[in-house]
């Protein structure tokens, strides 16, 4: 057989496919107009499942059956995107339950952070709100979320991601559990210091206290010493213990900021091996608000436990020209091997492309939630 002739036949078939595709999308426009007039939903799961079964039955082998299934899933996905775009153009997407504000009301706000005085969370809070902010601290992340949920605080400052250690999984879970929303973020450079009582010599040290991640991030430095390593809930708690115990055989790994709070001496700076180590903190409130100049959106959703589900969800970002910045997953409690996905992407809730994508995601995903625009 002549390869050139075969390729010409493929080109001819491809041209017909393109022509038929455009005819199909023209009809989809008419379907969208009908749905706009009658208020019907774009996504009809039963109809699409019936269509897939029908086209698969028209193939002649298993390989083609699977290929046709993927092809028509994508064609129907494109059809939905077109219909959602038409809804947006007609102003039929409705309003999202978030209120845009020019500025956050922070002047008289009360802010909560997790940890003791001197925690990195406090440093992030001071940088975002100013060092004269009215604040208090609690022992756990859950306590902080509860404080804003019940109204004893207006905002909470919580670490959500470290550039070397990764996500803070508990925060992701709490964002799903509580009806609290992200309205800002603050990035703090992390420089771990070895802190001890004034006049402490390294030869006297026997025990080092810190958060497990800080111990891990300082592992290369600690390998040079035969010290007992004890994990603490928070770096600032470690510094506080060293101060309260008054024992020169004990040191803490924490920030220079914590050292100043507790009157400890910096025995060595920058003991974490990653020079570009930073932590991203989120600012959370119980109000459904967003700054009108916000540029990042965080959402979470669940997908059916079947092939292609996540792919279809992510296609809403592609076809609306939205740049996805981050994706994480967390296991869903009591549902073995099923996961909830967390996505950050660029945009503002007032943008039509964002509304279009969120409408599609909400129709096709399970339990989609907007976590905030900031």
Coordinates of C-alpha atoms in Angstrom, one line a residue:
X1 CA 0.0 0.0 0.0
X2 CA 1.1 3.6 -0.7
X3 CA 1.5 5.6 2.5
X4 CA 0.8 8.8 0.7
X5 CA -2.6 7.6 -0.5
X6 CA -3.5 6.3 3.0
X7 CA -2.6 9.7 4.5
X8 CA -4.8 11.4 1.9
X9 CA -7.7 9.2 2.9
X10 CA -7.1 10.1 6.5
X11 CA -7.0 13.8 5.7
X12 CA -10.3 13.5 3.8
X13 CA -12.0 11.7 6.8
X14 CA -10.5 14.3 9.2
X15 CA -12.0 17.1 7.1
X16 CA -15.4 15.4 7.3
X17 CA -15.0 15.0 11.1
X18 CA -14.3 18.8 11.5
X19 CA -17.3 19.6 9.3
X20 CA -19.6 17.4 11.4
X21 CA -18.1 18.7 14.6
X22 CA -19.0 22.3 13.7
X23 CA -22.5 21.2 12.6
X24 CA -22.9 19.5 16.0
X25 CA -21.8 22.6 17.9
X26 CA -24.2 24.8 15.9
X27 CA -27.0 22.5 17.1
X28 CA -25.6 22.7 20.6
X29 CA -26.0 26.5 20.4
X30 CA -29.7 26.0 19.7
X31 CA -29.9 23.6 22.6
X32 CA -28.3 26.2 24.9
X33 CA -30.8 28.9 23.7
X34 CA -33.7 26.5 24.5
X35 CA -32.2 25.8 28.0
X36 CA -31.8 29.5 28.7
X37 CA -35.4 30.1 27.8
X38 CA -36.8 27.2 29.8
X39 CA -34.3 27.3 32.7
X40 CA -33.1 23.8 32.2
X41 CA -29.7 22.6 33.5
X42 CA -26.8 22.3 31.1
X43 CA -25.5 19.1 32.5
X44 CA -27.8 16.1 32.1
X45 CA -25.9 13.1 33.4
X46 CA -28.6 10.5 32.4
X47 CA -28.7 11.8 28.8
X48 CA -24.9 11.7 28.5
X49 CA -24.7 8.2 30.0
X50 CA -27.3 7.0 27.5
X51 CA -25.4 8.6 24.6
X52 CA -22.1 6.9 25.6
X53 CA -23.8 3.5 25.8
X54 CA -25.3 4.0 22.4
X55 CA -22.2 5.1 20.5
X56 CA -20.2 2.3 22.2
X57 CA -22.7 -0.3 21.0
X58 CA -22.1 0.9 17.4
X59 CA -18.4 0.0 17.4
X60 CA -17.0 -3.4 16.3
X61 CA -14.3 -4.2 18.9
X62 CA -13.3 -3.3 22.4
X63 CA -10.5 -1.0 21.5
X64 CA -12.7 1.1 19.3
X65 CA -15.4 1.0 22.0
X66 CA -13.1 2.5 24.5
X67 CA -11.8 5.1 22.0
X68 CA -15.3 6.2 21.0
X69 CA -16.2 6.6 24.7
X70 CA -13.3 8.9 25.3
X71 CA -14.0 10.8 22.1
X72 CA -17.7 11.5 22.9
X73 CA -17.0 12.3 26.5
X74 CA -14.7 15.1 25.2
X75 CA -17.2 16.2 22.6
X76 CA -19.9 16.5 25.2
X77 CA -17.6 18.3 27.5
X78 CA -16.9 20.9 24.8
X79 CA -20.6 21.2 24.2
X80 CA -21.2 22.0 27.9
X81 CA -18.4 24.6 27.9
X82 CA -20.1 26.3 24.9
X83 CA -23.5 26.3 26.6
X84 CA -22.0 27.7 29.9
X85 CA -20.3 30.5 27.9
X86 CA -23.7 31.3 26.3
X87 CA -25.3 31.4 29.7
X88 CA -22.6 33.8 30.8
X89 CA -23.1 36.1 27.8
X90 CA -26.9 36.1 28.4
X91 CA -26.3 37.0 32.1
X92 CA -28.0 33.7 33.2
X93 CA -25.3 32.4 35.4
X94 CA -26.7 34.1 38.5
X95 CA -24.7 35.7 41.3
X96 CA -22.3 33.9 43.6
X97 CA -23.0 34.2 47.3
X98 CA -19.9 36.3 47.9
X99 CA -19.8 40.1 48.4
X100 CA -17.0 42.1 46.9
X101 CA -15.4 44.8 49.1
X102 CA -12.9 47.5 48.4
X103 CA -10.9 46.8 51.6
X104 CA -11.0 44.3 54.5
X105 CA -12.2 46.0 57.7
X106 CA -9.1 45.4 59.8
X107 CA -8.8 48.6 61.9
X108 CA -10.8 47.3 64.8
X109 CA -10.4 43.6 64.1
X110 CA -9.5 41.0 66.6
X111 CA -7.1 38.3 65.2
X112 CA -6.3 34.8 66.5
X113 CA -3.2 32.8 65.7
X114 CA -2.2 29.3 66.7
X115 CA 0.8 28.7 69.0
X116 CA 2.6 30.7 71.7
X117 CA 3.9 34.2 71.6
X118 CA 6.7 34.3 69.1
X119 CA 5.3 31.8 66.7
X120 CA 5.8 32.3 62.9
X121 CA 2.1 32.7 62.7
X122 CA 2.4 35.8 64.9
X123 CA 5.1 37.2 62.7
X124 CA 2.8 36.6 59.7
X125 CA -0.1 38.3 61.5
X126 CA 2.1 41.3 62.5
X127 CA 3.3 41.7 58.9
X128 CA -0.3 41.5 57.5
X129 CA -2.2 43.5 60.1
X130 CA 0.5 45.6 61.7
X131 CA 2.2 45.0 65.1
X132 CA -0.4 46.9 67.0
X133 CA -3.2 44.5 66.1
X134 CA -5.6 43.3 68.8
X135 CA -4.8 39.6 69.0
X136 CA -4.8 36.4 71.1
X137 CA -3.4 32.9 70.6
X138 CA -4.8 29.4 71.0
X139 CA -3.2 26.0 71.2
X140 CA -4.6 24.3 68.1
X141 CA -5.6 25.1 64.5
X142 CA -9.1 23.8 65.3
X143 CA -9.3 26.3 68.2
X144 CA -8.4 29.1 65.8
X145 CA -11.1 28.1 63.3
X146 CA -13.6 27.8 66.1
X147 CA -12.8 31.3 67.4
X148 CA -13.8 32.9 64.1
X149 CA -16.7 30.6 63.5
X150 CA -18.2 31.6 66.9
X151 CA -17.3 35.3 66.5
X152 CA -14.7 35.7 69.3
X153 CA -12.2 36.7 66.6
X154 CA -12.7 38.4 63.2
X155 CA -9.8 36.8 61.4
X156 CA -7.4 33.9 61.9
X157 CA -3.9 33.5 60.6
X158 CA -3.1 29.9 59.7
X159 CA -0.1 28.2 57.9
X160 CA -1.3 26.3 54.9
X161 CA 1.9 25.5 52.9
X162 CA 5.7 25.3 53.4
X163 CA 8.0 25.5 50.4
X164 CA 10.0 22.5 51.5
X165 CA 7.7 20.5 53.8
X166 CA 4.6 20.9 51.6
X167 CA 1.0 21.3 52.6
X168 CA -0.4 21.5 56.2
X169 CA -3.0 18.8 55.7
X170 CA -5.0 19.7 58.9
X171 CA -5.7 23.2 57.6
X172 CA -7.2 21.8 54.3
X173 CA -9.5 19.5 56.3
X174 CA -10.6 22.3 58.6
X175 CA -11.4 24.6 55.6
X176 CA -13.9 21.9 54.4
X177 CA -15.4 21.3 57.9
X178 CA -15.9 25.0 58.9
X179 CA -17.9 27.7 57.0
X180 CA -14.9 30.0 57.1
X181 CA -13.3 31.6 54.0
X182 CA -9.8 32.8 52.9
X183 CA -9.6 36.5 52.3
X184 CA -5.8 37.1 52.2
X185 CA -2.4 35.5 52.4
X186 CA 1.0 36.3 53.7
X187 CA 4.3 34.6 52.9
X188 CA 7.0 34.6 55.6
X189 CA 10.6 33.6 55.0
X190 CA 11.6 30.8 57.4
X191 CA 15.0 31.1 59.0
X192 CA 15.4 28.6 61.9
X193 CA 17.8 29.7 64.7
X194 CA 19.3 27.7 67.5
X195 CA 18.1 29.4 70.7
X196 CA 19.4 29.0 74.2
X197 CA 19.7 30.7 77.5
X198 CA 22.1 33.6 77.5
X199 CA 25.7 32.4 77.8
X200 CA 24.9 28.8 76.7
X201 CA 27.8 27.0 75.1
X202 CA 27.1 24.3 72.5
X203 CA 29.2 21.8 74.6
X204 CA 26.6 22.1 77.3
X205 CA 23.6 21.1 75.1
X206 CA 22.0 17.7 75.5
X207 CA 18.4 18.2 74.3
X208 CA 16.8 20.2 71.4
X209 CA 13.1 21.0 71.2
X210 CA 11.1 22.1 68.1
X211 CA 8.2 21.3 65.8
X212 CA 8.8 18.0 63.9
X213 CA 9.1 19.8 60.5
X214 CA 11.7 22.2 61.9
X215 CA 13.7 19.3 63.2
X216 CA 13.5 17.7 59.8
X217 CA 14.4 20.9 58.0
X218 CA 17.5 21.3 60.3
X219 CA 18.5 17.6 60.1
X220 CA 21.8 18.4 58.4
X221 CA 22.9 20.7 61.1
X222 CA 21.7 18.4 63.9
X223 CA 23.7 15.4 62.5
X224 CA 26.8 17.1 63.8
X225 CA 25.6 16.8 67.4
X226 CA 24.5 13.8 69.6
X227 CA 21.5 15.7 71.0
X228 CA 18.2 14.2 72.0
X229 CA 15.5 15.6 69.7
X230 CA 12.0 16.2 71.2
X231 CA 9.0 17.3 69.1
X232 CA 6.8 20.1 70.2
X233 CA 3.5 21.3 68.9
X234 CA 4.9 24.7 67.9
X235 CA 8.4 26.3 67.7
X236 CA 7.4 29.0 70.0
X237 CA 6.3 26.5 72.6
X238 CA 9.8 25.1 72.3
X239 CA 11.4 28.5 73.0
X240 CA 9.0 29.1 75.8
X241 CA 10.0 25.7 77.5
X242 CA 13.7 26.5 77.2
X243 CA 13.1 29.9 78.9
X244 CA 10.8 28.5 81.6
X245 CA 13.0 25.5 82.5
X246 CA 16.1 27.7 82.8
X247 CA 18.4 24.8 81.9
X248 CA 21.4 25.4 79.7
X249 CA 21.4 21.8 78.5
X250 CA 18.2 22.6 76.6
X251 CA 17.9 24.5 73.3
X252 CA 15.1 25.3 70.9
X253 CA 14.9 25.6 67.1
X254 CA 12.7 28.6 66.4
X255 CA 12.7 32.1 64.8
X256 CA 14.9 35.0 65.9
X257 CA 11.5 36.7 66.6
X258 CA 10.7 34.0 69.2
X259 CA 14.2 34.5 70.7
X260 CA 13.5 38.2 71.3
X261 CA 10.1 37.4 72.8
X262 CA 11.6 35.0 75.4
X263 CA 14.9 36.7 75.9
X264 CA 16.9 33.8 74.4
X265 CA 20.3 34.1 72.8
X266 CA 20.7 33.2 69.1
X267 CA 23.5 30.5 69.3
X268 CA 23.4 30.0 65.5
X269 CA 21.4 31.5 62.7
X270 CA 20.0 29.8 59.5
X271 CA 20.4 26.2 60.6
X272 CA 17.7 25.0 58.1
X273 CA 19.3 23.5 55.0
X274 CA 17.0 25.2 52.5
X275 CA 17.9 28.9 52.1
X276 CA 14.6 29.7 50.2
X277 CA 12.4 28.1 52.9
X278 CA 9.1 30.0 53.2
X279 CA 5.7 29.4 54.7
X280 CA 2.4 30.7 53.2
X281 CA -0.2 31.8 55.7
X282 CA -3.8 32.3 54.9
X283 CA -6.1 35.0 56.5
X284 CA -9.5 33.5 57.2
X285 CA -12.8 34.9 58.3
X286 CA -16.4 33.7 58.7
X287 CA -17.8 36.2 56.1
X288 CA -18.4 35.4 52.5
X289 CA -16.5 38.4 51.2
X290 CA -13.6 39.0 48.8
X291 CA -11.6 42.1 47.8
X292 CA -12.5 43.5 44.5
X293 CA -8.9 43.4 43.4
X294 CA -8.4 39.8 44.5
X295 CA -6.5 37.6 42.0
X296 CA -6.4 34.0 43.4
X297 CA -9.3 31.6 44.0
X298 CA -9.2 28.4 46.1
X299 CA -11.8 25.7 45.7
X300 CA -12.3 22.1 46.7
X301 CA -14.4 19.4 45.1
X302 CA -15.0 15.6 45.0
X303 CA -15.3 13.6 41.8
X304 CA -17.0 10.3 41.0
X305 CA -14.6 7.4 41.5
X306 CA -14.3 6.5 37.8
X307 CA -11.9 7.0 34.9
X308 CA -11.6 10.5 33.5
X309 CA -13.5 12.3 36.3
X310 CA -10.6 14.6 37.4
X311 CA -9.7 15.2 33.8
X312 CA -13.2 16.5 33.0
X313 CA -13.1 18.8 36.1
X314 CA -9.8 20.3 35.1
X315 CA -11.0 20.9 31.5
X316 CA -13.2 23.8 32.9
X317 CA -10.0 25.7 33.7
X318 CA -8.5 25.0 30.2
X319 CA -11.5 26.0 28.2
X320 CA -12.0 29.2 30.2
X321 CA -8.4 30.2 29.9
X322 CA -7.8 30.1 33.6
X323 CA -4.3 29.4 35.0
X324 CA -4.3 26.7 37.6
X325 CA -1.6 27.4 40.3
X326 CA -1.8 24.4 42.5
X327 CA -3.6 21.1 43.1
X328 CA -3.6 18.9 46.2
X329 CA -5.6 15.9 47.3
X330 CA -6.8 14.7 50.7
X331 CA -8.5 11.3 51.5
X332 CA -12.3 11.5 52.2
X333 CA -13.1 10.2 55.6
X334 CA -15.0 6.9 55.6
X335 CA -14.7 6.5 51.8
X336 CA -11.7 4.2 51.2
X337 CA -9.5 5.4 48.3
X338 CA -11.6 8.3 47.4
X339 CA -10.2 11.8 47.5
X340 CA -11.1 15.5 47.7
X341 CA -9.2 17.8 45.5
X342 CA -8.1 21.3 46.4
X343 CA -7.3 23.7 43.5
X344 CA -5.9 27.3 43.4
X345 CA -6.3 29.2 40.2
X346 CA -5.9 32.8 39.1
X347 CA -9.0 34.9 38.8
X348 CA -11.7 37.0 40.5
X349 CA -15.2 35.9 41.4
X350 CA -16.6 38.9 39.4
X351 CA -14.9 37.6 36.2
X352 CA -17.3 36.0 33.7
X353 CA -14.7 33.3 32.8
X354 CA -14.5 32.4 36.5
X355 CA -18.3 32.3 36.9
X356 CA -18.5 30.1 33.8
X357 CA -15.9 27.6 35.1
X358 CA -17.4 27.5 38.6
X359 CA -20.8 26.8 37.2
X360 CA -19.5 23.9 35.2
X361 CA -17.6 22.5 38.1
X362 CA -20.5 22.8 40.4
X363 CA -22.8 21.0 38.0
X364 CA -20.4 18.1 37.4
X365 CA -18.5 17.7 40.7
X366 CA -19.6 16.4 44.0
X367 CA -19.7 18.9 46.9
X368 CA -17.8 21.7 45.2
X369 CA -17.0 24.6 47.7
X370 CA -15.4 28.0 47.1
X371 CA -12.8 28.4 49.9
X372 CA -12.1 32.0 49.1
X373 CA -10.9 34.7 46.7
X374 CA -7.9 36.7 47.8

